[in-house]
XYZ file of C-alpha atoms in Angstrom:
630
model
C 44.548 42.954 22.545
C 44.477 39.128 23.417
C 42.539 38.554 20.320
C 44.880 40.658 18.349
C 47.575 38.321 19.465
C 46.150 34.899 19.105
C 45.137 35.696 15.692
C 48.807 37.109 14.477
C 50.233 33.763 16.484
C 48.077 31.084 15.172
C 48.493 29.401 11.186
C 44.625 30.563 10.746
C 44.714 32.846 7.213
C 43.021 35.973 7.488
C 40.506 37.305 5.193
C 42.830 38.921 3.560
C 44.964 36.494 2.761
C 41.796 34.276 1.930
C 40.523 36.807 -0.527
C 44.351 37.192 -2.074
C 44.264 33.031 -2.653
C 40.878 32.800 -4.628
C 41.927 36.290 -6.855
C 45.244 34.556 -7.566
C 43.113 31.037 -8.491
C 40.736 33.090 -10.442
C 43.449 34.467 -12.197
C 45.460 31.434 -13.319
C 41.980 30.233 -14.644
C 41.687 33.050 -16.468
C 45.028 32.596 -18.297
C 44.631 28.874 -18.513
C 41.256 29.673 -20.827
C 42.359 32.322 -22.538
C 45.959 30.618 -23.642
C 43.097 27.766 -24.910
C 45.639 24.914 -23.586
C 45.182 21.542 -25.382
C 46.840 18.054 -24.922
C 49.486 17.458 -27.990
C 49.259 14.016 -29.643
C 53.181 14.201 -30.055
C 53.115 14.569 -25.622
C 52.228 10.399 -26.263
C 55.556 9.078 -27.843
C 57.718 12.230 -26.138
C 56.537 12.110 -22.790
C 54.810 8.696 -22.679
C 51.332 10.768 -21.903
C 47.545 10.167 -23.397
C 44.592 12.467 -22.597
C 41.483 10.452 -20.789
C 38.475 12.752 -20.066
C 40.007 15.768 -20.725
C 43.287 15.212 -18.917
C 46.739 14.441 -19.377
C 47.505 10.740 -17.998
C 50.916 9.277 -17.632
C 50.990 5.910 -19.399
C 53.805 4.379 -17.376
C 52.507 5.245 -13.177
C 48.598 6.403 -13.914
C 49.305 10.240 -12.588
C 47.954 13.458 -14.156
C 48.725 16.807 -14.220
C 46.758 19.245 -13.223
C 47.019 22.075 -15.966
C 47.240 20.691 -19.092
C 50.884 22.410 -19.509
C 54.080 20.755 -21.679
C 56.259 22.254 -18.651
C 54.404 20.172 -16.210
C 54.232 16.954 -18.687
C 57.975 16.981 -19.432
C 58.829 17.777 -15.549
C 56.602 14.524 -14.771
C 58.509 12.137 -17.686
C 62.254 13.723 -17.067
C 62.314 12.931 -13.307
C 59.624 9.835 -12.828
C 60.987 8.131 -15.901
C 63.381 8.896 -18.379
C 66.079 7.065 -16.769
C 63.941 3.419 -17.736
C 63.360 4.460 -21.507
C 66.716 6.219 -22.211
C 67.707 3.240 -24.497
C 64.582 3.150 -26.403
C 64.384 4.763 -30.106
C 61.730 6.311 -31.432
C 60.127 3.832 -32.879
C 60.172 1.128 -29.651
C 58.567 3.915 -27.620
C 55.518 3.984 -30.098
C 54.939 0.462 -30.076
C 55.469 0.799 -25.943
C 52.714 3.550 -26.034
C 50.315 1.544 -28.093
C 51.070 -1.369 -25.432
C 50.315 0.816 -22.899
C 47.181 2.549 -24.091
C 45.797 -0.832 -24.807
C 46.570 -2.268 -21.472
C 44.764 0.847 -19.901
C 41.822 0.582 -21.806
C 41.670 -2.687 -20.469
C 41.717 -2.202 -17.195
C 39.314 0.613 -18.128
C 36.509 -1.634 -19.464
C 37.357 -4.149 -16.236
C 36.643 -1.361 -13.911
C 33.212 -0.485 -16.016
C 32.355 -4.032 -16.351
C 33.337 -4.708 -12.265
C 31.242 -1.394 -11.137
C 28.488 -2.519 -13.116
C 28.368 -5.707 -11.845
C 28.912 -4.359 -8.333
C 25.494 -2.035 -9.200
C 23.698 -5.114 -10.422
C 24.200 -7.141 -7.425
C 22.571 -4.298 -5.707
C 20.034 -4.147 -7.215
C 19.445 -7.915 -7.235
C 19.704 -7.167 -3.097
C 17.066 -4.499 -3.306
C 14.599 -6.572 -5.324
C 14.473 -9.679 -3.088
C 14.235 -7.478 -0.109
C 11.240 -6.133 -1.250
C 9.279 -9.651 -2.785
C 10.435 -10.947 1.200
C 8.753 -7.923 2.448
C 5.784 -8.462 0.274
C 5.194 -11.740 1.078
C 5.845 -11.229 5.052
C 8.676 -13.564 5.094
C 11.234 -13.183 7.962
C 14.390 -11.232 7.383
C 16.747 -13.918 7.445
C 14.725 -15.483 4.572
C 17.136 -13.698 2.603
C 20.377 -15.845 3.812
C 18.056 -19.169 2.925
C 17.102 -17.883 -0.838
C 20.779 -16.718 -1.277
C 22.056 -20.545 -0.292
C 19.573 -21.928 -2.955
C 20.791 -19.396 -4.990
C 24.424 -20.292 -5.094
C 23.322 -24.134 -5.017
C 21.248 -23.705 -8.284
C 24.488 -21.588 -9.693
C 26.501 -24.141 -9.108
C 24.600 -26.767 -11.710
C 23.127 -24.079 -14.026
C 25.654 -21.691 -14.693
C 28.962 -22.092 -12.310
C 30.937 -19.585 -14.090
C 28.748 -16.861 -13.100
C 29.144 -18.207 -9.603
C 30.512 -14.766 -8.460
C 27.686 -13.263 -9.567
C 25.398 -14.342 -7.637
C 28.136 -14.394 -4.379
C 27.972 -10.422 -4.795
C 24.439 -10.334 -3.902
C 23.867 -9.630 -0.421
C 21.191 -11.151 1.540
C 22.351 -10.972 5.166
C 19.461 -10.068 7.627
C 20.645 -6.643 8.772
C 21.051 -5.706 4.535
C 17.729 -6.919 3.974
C 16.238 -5.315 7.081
C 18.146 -1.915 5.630
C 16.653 -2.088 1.835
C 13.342 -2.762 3.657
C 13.615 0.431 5.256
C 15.298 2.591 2.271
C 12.472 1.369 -0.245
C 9.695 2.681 2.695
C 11.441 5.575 2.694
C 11.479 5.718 -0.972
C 7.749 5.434 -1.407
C 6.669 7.695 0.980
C 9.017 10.394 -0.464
C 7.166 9.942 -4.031
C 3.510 10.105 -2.390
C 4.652 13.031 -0.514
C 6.065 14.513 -3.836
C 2.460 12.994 -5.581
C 0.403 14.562 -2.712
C 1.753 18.229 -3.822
C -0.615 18.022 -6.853
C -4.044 17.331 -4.722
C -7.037 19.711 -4.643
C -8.496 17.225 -2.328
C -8.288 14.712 0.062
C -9.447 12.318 2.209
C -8.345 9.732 5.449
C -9.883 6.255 6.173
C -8.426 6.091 10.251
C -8.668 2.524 12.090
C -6.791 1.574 15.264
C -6.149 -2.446 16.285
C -3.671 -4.146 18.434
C -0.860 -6.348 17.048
C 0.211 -10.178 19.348
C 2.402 -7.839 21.641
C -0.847 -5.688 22.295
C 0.881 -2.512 20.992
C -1.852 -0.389 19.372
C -1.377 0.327 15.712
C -2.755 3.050 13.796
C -3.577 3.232 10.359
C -3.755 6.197 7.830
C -5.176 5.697 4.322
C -4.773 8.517 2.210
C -7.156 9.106 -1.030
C -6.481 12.084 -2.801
C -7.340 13.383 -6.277
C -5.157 15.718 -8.467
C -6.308 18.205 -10.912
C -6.503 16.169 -13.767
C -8.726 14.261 -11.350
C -6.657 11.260 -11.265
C -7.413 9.433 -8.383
C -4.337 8.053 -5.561
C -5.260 5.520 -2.929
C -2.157 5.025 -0.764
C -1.414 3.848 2.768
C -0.035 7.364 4.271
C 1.186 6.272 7.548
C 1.104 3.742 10.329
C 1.770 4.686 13.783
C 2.647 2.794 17.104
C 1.120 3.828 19.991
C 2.380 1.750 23.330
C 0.468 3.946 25.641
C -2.972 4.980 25.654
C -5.024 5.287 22.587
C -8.063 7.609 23.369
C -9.290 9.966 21.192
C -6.571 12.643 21.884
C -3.868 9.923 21.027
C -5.244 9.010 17.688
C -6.079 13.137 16.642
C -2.069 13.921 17.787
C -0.909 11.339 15.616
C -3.283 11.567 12.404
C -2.375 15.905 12.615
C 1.498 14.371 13.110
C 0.859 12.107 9.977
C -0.663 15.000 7.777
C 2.185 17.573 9.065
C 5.087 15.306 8.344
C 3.314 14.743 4.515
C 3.183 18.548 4.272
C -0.810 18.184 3.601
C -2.723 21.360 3.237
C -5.542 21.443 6.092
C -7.654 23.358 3.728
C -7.906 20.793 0.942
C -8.726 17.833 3.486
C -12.598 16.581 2.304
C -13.464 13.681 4.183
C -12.718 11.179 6.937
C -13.442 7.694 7.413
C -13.484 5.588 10.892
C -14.922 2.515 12.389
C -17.929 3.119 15.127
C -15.330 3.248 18.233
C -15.881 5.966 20.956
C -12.507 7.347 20.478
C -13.023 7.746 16.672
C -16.533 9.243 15.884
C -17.547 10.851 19.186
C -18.270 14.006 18.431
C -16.556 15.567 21.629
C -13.201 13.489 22.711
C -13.141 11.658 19.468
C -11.112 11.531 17.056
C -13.735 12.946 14.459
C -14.587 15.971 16.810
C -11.580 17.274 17.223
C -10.765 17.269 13.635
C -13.085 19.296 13.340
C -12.105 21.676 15.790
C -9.242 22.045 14.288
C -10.567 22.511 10.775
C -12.658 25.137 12.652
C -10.115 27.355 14.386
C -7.834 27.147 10.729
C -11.236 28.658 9.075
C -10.495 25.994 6.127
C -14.202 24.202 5.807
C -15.896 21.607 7.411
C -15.106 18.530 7.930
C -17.611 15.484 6.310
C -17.396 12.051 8.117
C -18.369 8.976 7.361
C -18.918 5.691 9.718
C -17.541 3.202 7.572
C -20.217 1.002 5.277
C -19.064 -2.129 5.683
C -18.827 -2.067 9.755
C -22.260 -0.891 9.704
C -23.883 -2.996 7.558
C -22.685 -5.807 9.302
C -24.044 -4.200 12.656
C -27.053 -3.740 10.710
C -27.819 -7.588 11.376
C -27.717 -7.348 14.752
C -31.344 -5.750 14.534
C -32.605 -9.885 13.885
C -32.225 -10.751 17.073
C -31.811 -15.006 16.516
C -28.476 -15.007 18.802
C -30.411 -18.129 20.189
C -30.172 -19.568 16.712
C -26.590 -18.885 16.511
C -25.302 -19.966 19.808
C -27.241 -22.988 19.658
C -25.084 -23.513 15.924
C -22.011 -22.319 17.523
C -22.405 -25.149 20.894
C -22.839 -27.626 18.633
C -20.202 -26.825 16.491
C -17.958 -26.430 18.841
C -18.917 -30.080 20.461
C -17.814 -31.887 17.091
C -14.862 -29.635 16.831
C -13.494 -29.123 19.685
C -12.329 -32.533 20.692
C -10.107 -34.277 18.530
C -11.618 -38.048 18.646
C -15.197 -36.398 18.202
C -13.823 -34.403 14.685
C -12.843 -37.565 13.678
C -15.754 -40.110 14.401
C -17.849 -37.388 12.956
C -16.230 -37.393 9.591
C -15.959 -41.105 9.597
C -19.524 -41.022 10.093
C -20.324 -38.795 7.251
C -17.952 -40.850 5.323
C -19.794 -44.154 6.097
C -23.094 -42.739 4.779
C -21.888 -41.254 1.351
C -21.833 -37.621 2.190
C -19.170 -35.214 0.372
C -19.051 -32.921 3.335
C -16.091 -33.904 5.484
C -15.656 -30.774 7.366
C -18.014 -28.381 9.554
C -16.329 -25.026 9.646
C -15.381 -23.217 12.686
C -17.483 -19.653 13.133
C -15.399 -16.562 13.981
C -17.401 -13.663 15.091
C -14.494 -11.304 14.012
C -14.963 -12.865 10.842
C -18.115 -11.686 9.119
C -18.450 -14.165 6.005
C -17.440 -17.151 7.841
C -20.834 -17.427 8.745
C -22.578 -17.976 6.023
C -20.774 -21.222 5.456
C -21.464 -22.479 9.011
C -25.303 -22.123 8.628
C -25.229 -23.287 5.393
C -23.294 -26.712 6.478
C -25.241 -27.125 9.342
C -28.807 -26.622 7.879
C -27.496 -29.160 5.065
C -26.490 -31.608 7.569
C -28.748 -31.310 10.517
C -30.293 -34.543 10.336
C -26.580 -36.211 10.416
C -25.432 -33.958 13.109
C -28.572 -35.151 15.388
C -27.868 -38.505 14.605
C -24.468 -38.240 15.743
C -25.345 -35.880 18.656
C -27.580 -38.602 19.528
C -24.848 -41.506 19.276
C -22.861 -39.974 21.857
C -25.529 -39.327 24.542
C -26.258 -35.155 23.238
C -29.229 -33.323 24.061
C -30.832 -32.875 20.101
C -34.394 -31.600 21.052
C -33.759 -28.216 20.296
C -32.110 -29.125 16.716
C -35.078 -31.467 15.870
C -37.343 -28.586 16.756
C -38.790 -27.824 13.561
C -39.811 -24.099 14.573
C -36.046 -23.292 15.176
C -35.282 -25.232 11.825
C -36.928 -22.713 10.439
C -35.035 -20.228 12.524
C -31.937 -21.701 10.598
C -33.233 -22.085 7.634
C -34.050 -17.901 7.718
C -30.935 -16.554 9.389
C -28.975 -18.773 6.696
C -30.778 -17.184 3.533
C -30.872 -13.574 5.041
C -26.986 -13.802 6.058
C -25.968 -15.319 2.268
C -28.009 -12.102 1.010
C -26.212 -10.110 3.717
C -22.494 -11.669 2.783
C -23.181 -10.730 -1.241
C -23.250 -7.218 -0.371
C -20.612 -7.108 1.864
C -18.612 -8.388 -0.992
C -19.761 -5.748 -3.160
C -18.031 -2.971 -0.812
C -15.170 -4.470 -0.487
C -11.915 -3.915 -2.583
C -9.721 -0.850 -3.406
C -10.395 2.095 -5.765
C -14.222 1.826 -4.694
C -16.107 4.897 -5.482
C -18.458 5.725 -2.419
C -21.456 6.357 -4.786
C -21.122 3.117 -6.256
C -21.382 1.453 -2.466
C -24.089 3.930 -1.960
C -25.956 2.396 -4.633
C -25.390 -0.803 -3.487
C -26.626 -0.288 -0.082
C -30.201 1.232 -2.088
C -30.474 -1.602 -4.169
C -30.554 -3.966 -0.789
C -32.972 -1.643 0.729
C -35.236 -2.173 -2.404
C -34.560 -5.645 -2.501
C -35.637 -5.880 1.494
C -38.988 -4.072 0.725
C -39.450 -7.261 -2.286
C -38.174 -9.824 0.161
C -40.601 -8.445 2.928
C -43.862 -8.726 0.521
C -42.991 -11.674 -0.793
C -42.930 -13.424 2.253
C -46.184 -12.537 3.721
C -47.735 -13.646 0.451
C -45.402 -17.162 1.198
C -43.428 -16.613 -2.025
C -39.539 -17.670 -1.434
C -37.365 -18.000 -4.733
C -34.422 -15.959 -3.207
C -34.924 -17.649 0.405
C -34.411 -21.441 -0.922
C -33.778 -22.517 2.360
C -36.804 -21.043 3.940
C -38.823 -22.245 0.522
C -37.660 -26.467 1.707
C -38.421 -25.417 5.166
C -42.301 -24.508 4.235
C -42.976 -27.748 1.670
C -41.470 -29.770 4.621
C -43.895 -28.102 7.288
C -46.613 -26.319 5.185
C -47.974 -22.865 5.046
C -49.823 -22.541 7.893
C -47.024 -23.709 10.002
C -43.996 -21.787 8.494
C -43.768 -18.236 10.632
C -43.478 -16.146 7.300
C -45.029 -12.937 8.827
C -42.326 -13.209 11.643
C -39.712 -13.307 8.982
C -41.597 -10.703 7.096
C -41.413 -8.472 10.632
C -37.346 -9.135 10.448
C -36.973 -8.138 7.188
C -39.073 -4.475 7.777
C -36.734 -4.266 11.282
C -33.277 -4.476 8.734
C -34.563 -1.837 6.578
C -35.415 0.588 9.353
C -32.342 0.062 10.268
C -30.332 0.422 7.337
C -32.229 3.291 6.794
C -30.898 4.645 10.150
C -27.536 3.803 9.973
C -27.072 5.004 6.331
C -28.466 8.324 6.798
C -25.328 10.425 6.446
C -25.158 9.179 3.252
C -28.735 9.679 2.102
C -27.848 12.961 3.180
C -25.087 13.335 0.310
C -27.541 11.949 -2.399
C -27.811 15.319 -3.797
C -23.412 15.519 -4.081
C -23.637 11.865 -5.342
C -25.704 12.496 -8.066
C -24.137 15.337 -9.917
C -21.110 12.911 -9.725
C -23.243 9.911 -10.744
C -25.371 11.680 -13.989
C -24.874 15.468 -13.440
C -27.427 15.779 -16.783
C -30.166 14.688 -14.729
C -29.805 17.187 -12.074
C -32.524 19.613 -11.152
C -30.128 22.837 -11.956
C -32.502 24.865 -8.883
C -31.401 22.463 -5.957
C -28.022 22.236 -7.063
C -25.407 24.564 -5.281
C -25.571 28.223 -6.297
C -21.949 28.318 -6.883
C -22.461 25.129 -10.029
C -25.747 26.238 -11.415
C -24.227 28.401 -14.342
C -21.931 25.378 -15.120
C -24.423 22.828 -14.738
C -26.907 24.019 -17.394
C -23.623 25.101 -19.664
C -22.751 21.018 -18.919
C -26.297 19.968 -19.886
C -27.036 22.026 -22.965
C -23.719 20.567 -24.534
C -24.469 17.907 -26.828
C -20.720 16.766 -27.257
C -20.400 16.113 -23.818
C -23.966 14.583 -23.600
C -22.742 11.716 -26.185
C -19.456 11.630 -24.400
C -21.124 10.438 -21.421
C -23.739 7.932 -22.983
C -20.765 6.588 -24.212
C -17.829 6.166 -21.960
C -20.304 6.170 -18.749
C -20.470 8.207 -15.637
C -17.168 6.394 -14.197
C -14.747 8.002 -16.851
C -16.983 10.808 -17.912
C -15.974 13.064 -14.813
C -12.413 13.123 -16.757
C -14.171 15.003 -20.049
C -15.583 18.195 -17.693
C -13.918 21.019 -19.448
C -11.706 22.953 -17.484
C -13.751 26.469 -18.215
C -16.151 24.205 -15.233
C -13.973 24.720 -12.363
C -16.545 24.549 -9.681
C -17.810 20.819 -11.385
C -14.468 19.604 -11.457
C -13.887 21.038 -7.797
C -16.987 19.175 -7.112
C -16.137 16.205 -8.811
C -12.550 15.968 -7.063
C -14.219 16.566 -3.753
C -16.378 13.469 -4.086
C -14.172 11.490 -5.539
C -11.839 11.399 -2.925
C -14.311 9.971 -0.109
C -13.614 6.878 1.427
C -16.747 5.036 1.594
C -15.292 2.129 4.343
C -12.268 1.584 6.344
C -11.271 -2.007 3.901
C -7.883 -0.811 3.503
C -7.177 -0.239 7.236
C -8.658 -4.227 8.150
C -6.727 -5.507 4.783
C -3.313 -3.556 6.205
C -4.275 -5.351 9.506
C -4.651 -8.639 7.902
C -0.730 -8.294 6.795
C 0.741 -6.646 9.836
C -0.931 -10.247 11.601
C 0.703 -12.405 9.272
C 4.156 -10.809 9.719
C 4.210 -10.165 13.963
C 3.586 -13.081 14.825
C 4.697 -15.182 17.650
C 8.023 -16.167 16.006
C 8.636 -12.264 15.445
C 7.137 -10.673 18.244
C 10.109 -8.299 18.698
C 9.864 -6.765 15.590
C 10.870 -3.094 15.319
C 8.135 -0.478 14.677
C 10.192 1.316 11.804
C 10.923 -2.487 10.390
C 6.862 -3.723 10.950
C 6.090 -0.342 9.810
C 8.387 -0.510 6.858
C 6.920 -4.200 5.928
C 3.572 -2.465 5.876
C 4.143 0.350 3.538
C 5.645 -1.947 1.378
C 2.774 -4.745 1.649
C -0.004 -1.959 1.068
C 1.593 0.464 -1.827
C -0.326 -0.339 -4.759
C 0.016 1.928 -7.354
C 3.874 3.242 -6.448
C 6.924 1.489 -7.187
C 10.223 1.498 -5.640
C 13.142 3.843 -7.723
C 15.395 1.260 -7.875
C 17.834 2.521 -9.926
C 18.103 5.635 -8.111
C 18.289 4.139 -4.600
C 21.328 1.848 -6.150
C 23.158 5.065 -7.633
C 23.137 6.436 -3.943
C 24.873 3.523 -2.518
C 28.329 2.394 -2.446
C 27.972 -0.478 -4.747
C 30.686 -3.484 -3.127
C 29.601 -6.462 -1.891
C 29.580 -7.906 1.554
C 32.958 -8.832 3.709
C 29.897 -11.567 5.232
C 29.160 -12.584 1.422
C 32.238 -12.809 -0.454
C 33.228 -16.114 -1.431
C 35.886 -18.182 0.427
């Protein structure tokens, strides 16, 4: 009964009513179409009204009607204005239309011009956001570029000084596009990532200067036209613990939020740390768990190439030769007045070199140029050592000269292939191959030193004509070289383990058909006893042949997609780490996590590019109160 009343009391419509309203609505519709209502040209001189877009405008105040009706036309003119133009004939109130219609079509065209203007400046906004973003520029670098802006305006082009006061470059704006272009790019991979029949993660953790732990989540996937995307997919901040059960919560929150199938995931990547490869509590292990209970496959990982081949060098064992380097290094280096007699002193004698470089352990190629400058320059370093009171025995020694003179050559050969597996868009069989053609090359090395023959250890080769044959210890050398390739051949087992997958990737015509999977064997000797496709791929090579499988192949192409979407090291992950350095840093130590996070995406997306245009259309395009002119 209470409800009864409120409802009869209150102004709320019923349903009724409601349903009465939108018959009535759909009714005048009805008899507006079917009475085919049209604007009348004579409505211009007799009612002082034009039709824009469709609708009847009032020349004189800017109102419209509604329904384009004379009644409501001539009710609008008789009691808005006929009192003003009551003296005017005919004829004046044609030329006053024509006055009128040109004045509002140019105030039409400022409008257009003014909004477009308005979208450009936008635009402008969004594009220097990003470069500063790219570059790892602060935020307020924006309010710095915009002053030299407006200073270069002023001598090149002052009449388009406006222009360029529209475009707004405040810190919290640019800070804002930063974040909307992120969020742009990730919504295109995610839309990208819809088309993938398989993929694969590259997963390495490291701490930024505020010892926050930051993950990062590369994403390869391939598509069915086996097209192959290589994109950062996430970076997460983790300011508590970071075991193994961190990492797994946030890579499955990472592939969740993506909307990633579980059953098309191929591959993962990691560095050697407990929490990522152990096979329990890792990160690696419980992935596949999970893979496990969702019944979608298993799971291949790989311990990322590069980290191990640099551990592989750790089987040498000449630490002694390297600290000793590093001591002495440091005792030139580390003391301002000793840096600079020494380079006086290699200035005084001729020398080029003017600089000893620091070694980094973190940093795997510095060393190569350290050994190198110090071997070059040992007999001026003892000399100088010497000048200012130094121990030098153990550099004059000419046994651990020859110590040098080996861990120099080996780490130069050691350096080269690093190279070689670095860079995006690698294919892991091509760094597989490159990791087989330095085991060959270790089993050449290894004879040719016992038999005393150096041309690709030129250090080791001036080392020998300085102390002879008998004295050089080639066979110890010899030793080292069979120790590193045991051990790459330990540490790069997984892989030799996929030699069979690389190779129908690699030249699936030269596959034995009987050890290849049952599930291919029909295709592959289809693939092989095709002569088209033969020539197709003597000719365009095994790197775009993969594209020319016929689709009537679907297990090879499934194949081919599967393998193609391996990481073969974590490079990306230490390159993202590189950047996220170079922007929190000291000065910016309280950066955000969405805006470092934002910066990264930005810094790392290769082959995506902002929608610009789109992300303009979406905003209110005015400029700044903060940017206006005075």
């Amino acid at each position: 009964m209470a409800d009864d009343i409120l409802t009869s009391g209150s102004n709320v419509p019923s349903k009724s009513s409601k349903r009465t309203r939108d018959k009535q609505t759909t009714n005048n519709k009805r008899k507006v179409d079917s009475e085919n209502r049209a604007f009348q040209n004579r409505w211009e001189v007799e009612y002082m009204f034009t039709d824009i877009a469709g609708k009847p405008v009032c020349l004189l105040c800017g109102a419209n009607v509604a329904v384009i009706k004379e009644y409501n036309v001539k009710r609008h003119y008789e009691t808005k204005h006929q009192d003003k133009l009551k003296n005017l004939n005919a004829e004046q109130k044609m030329q006053k239309v024509e006055e009128l219609k040109k004045n509002m079509k140019i105030q039409q065209m400022f409008f257009t011009r003014a909004k477009s203007q308005s979208e450009a400046a936008v635009k402008a906004s969004f594009i220097v956001a990003e470069e500063i973003a790219k570059s790892g520029r602060p935020f307020t670098e924006g309010e710095f570029l915009k002053s030299c802006m407006m200073k270069v305006c002023d001598v090149l082009c002052p009449d388009k000084k406006q222009m360029f006061a529209n475009v707004s470059l405040s810190r919290n704006t640019v800070a804002d596009w930063v974040c909307e272009i992120a969020t742009d790019l990730r919504t295109q991979l995610s839309e990208k990532s819809r088309d993938f029949v398989a993929y694969s993660l590259a997963v390495d953790e490291s701490t930024d200067m505020t010892d926050t732990a930051q993950l990062a989540i590369f994403l390869r996937g391939v598509d069915s036209n086996l097209h192959v995307t290589e994109e950062i997919l996430d970076i997460k901040s983790m300011h508590g613990t970071a075991t193994g059960k961190d990492i797994f919560e946030n890579v499955c929150q990472s592939i969740t939020d993506m909307k990633l199938p579980w059953d098309k995931l191929v591959g993962l990547t990691t560095d050697g740390a407990p929490a990522m490869c152990g096979e329990k509590s890792g990160l690696v292990g419980r992935m596949r768990v999970k893979m496990q209970e969702n019944c979608v496959g298993e799971l291949t990982a790989y311990h990322c190439i590069i980290h191990q081949e640099s551990l592989c060098g750790k089987v040498l064992k000449m630490e002694h030769v390297m600290n000793t380097v590093t001591q002495t290094i440091n005792f030139i280096r580390a003391k301002g007045l000793n840096h600079r007699q020494f380079q006086s002193f290699l200035c005084e004698i001729d020398l080029d070199f003017a600089e000893i470089p620091y070694h980094t352990e973190v940093r795997w190629l510095s060393r190569r140029k350290v050994l190198n400058r110090v071997f070059e320059l040992i007999k001026e370093i003892c000399q100088f050592m010497d000048s200012k009171g130094k121990d030098s025995t153990v550099l004059r020694d000419e046994k651990w000269k020859c110590e040098l003179a080996f861990l120099a050559d080996i780490t130069a050969h050691l350096n080269v292939l690093n190279l070689q597996l670095q860079g995006r868009d690698r294919m892991i069989t091509d760094m597989y191959d490159a990791v087989k053609a330095f085991q060959v090359k270790l089993l050449l090395w290894e004879t040719q030193m016992h038999q005393c023959n150096l041309p690709h250890f030129p250090r080791c080769q001036v080392m020998m004509n300085h102390v002879g044959t008998a004295a050089s210890p080639n066979a110890h050398f010899a030793d080292k070289l069979s120790a590193l390739r045991t051990e790459f051949a330990r540490r790069f087992g997984d892989f030799e383990a996929q030699k069979n997958n690389f190779e129908l990737l690699r030249n699936p015509f030269a596959v034995d058909v009987e050890t290849a999977p049952v599930q291919m064997q029909m295709e592959l000797i289809e693939l092989q006893c095709n002569e088209t496709l033969k020539v197709k791929y003597d000719t365009a090579g095994p790197a775009q042949f993969f594209r020319s499988i016929p689709e009537a192949m679907p297990q090879l192409r499934r194949h081919v997609a599967r393998t193609l979407c391996m990481f073969g090291s974590t490079y990306l992950c230490e390159k993202l780490f590189s950047v996220m350095k170079l922007n929190k840093t000291v000065h910016r130590s309280r950066l955000t996590d969405e805006h470092l996070q934002s910066i990264l995406r930005i810094s790392a997306t290769q082959d995506l590019t902002p929608n610009l245009n789109e992300i303009v259309a979406n905003k209110r395009c005015r400029a700044s109160s903060s940017d206006k002119m005075a």
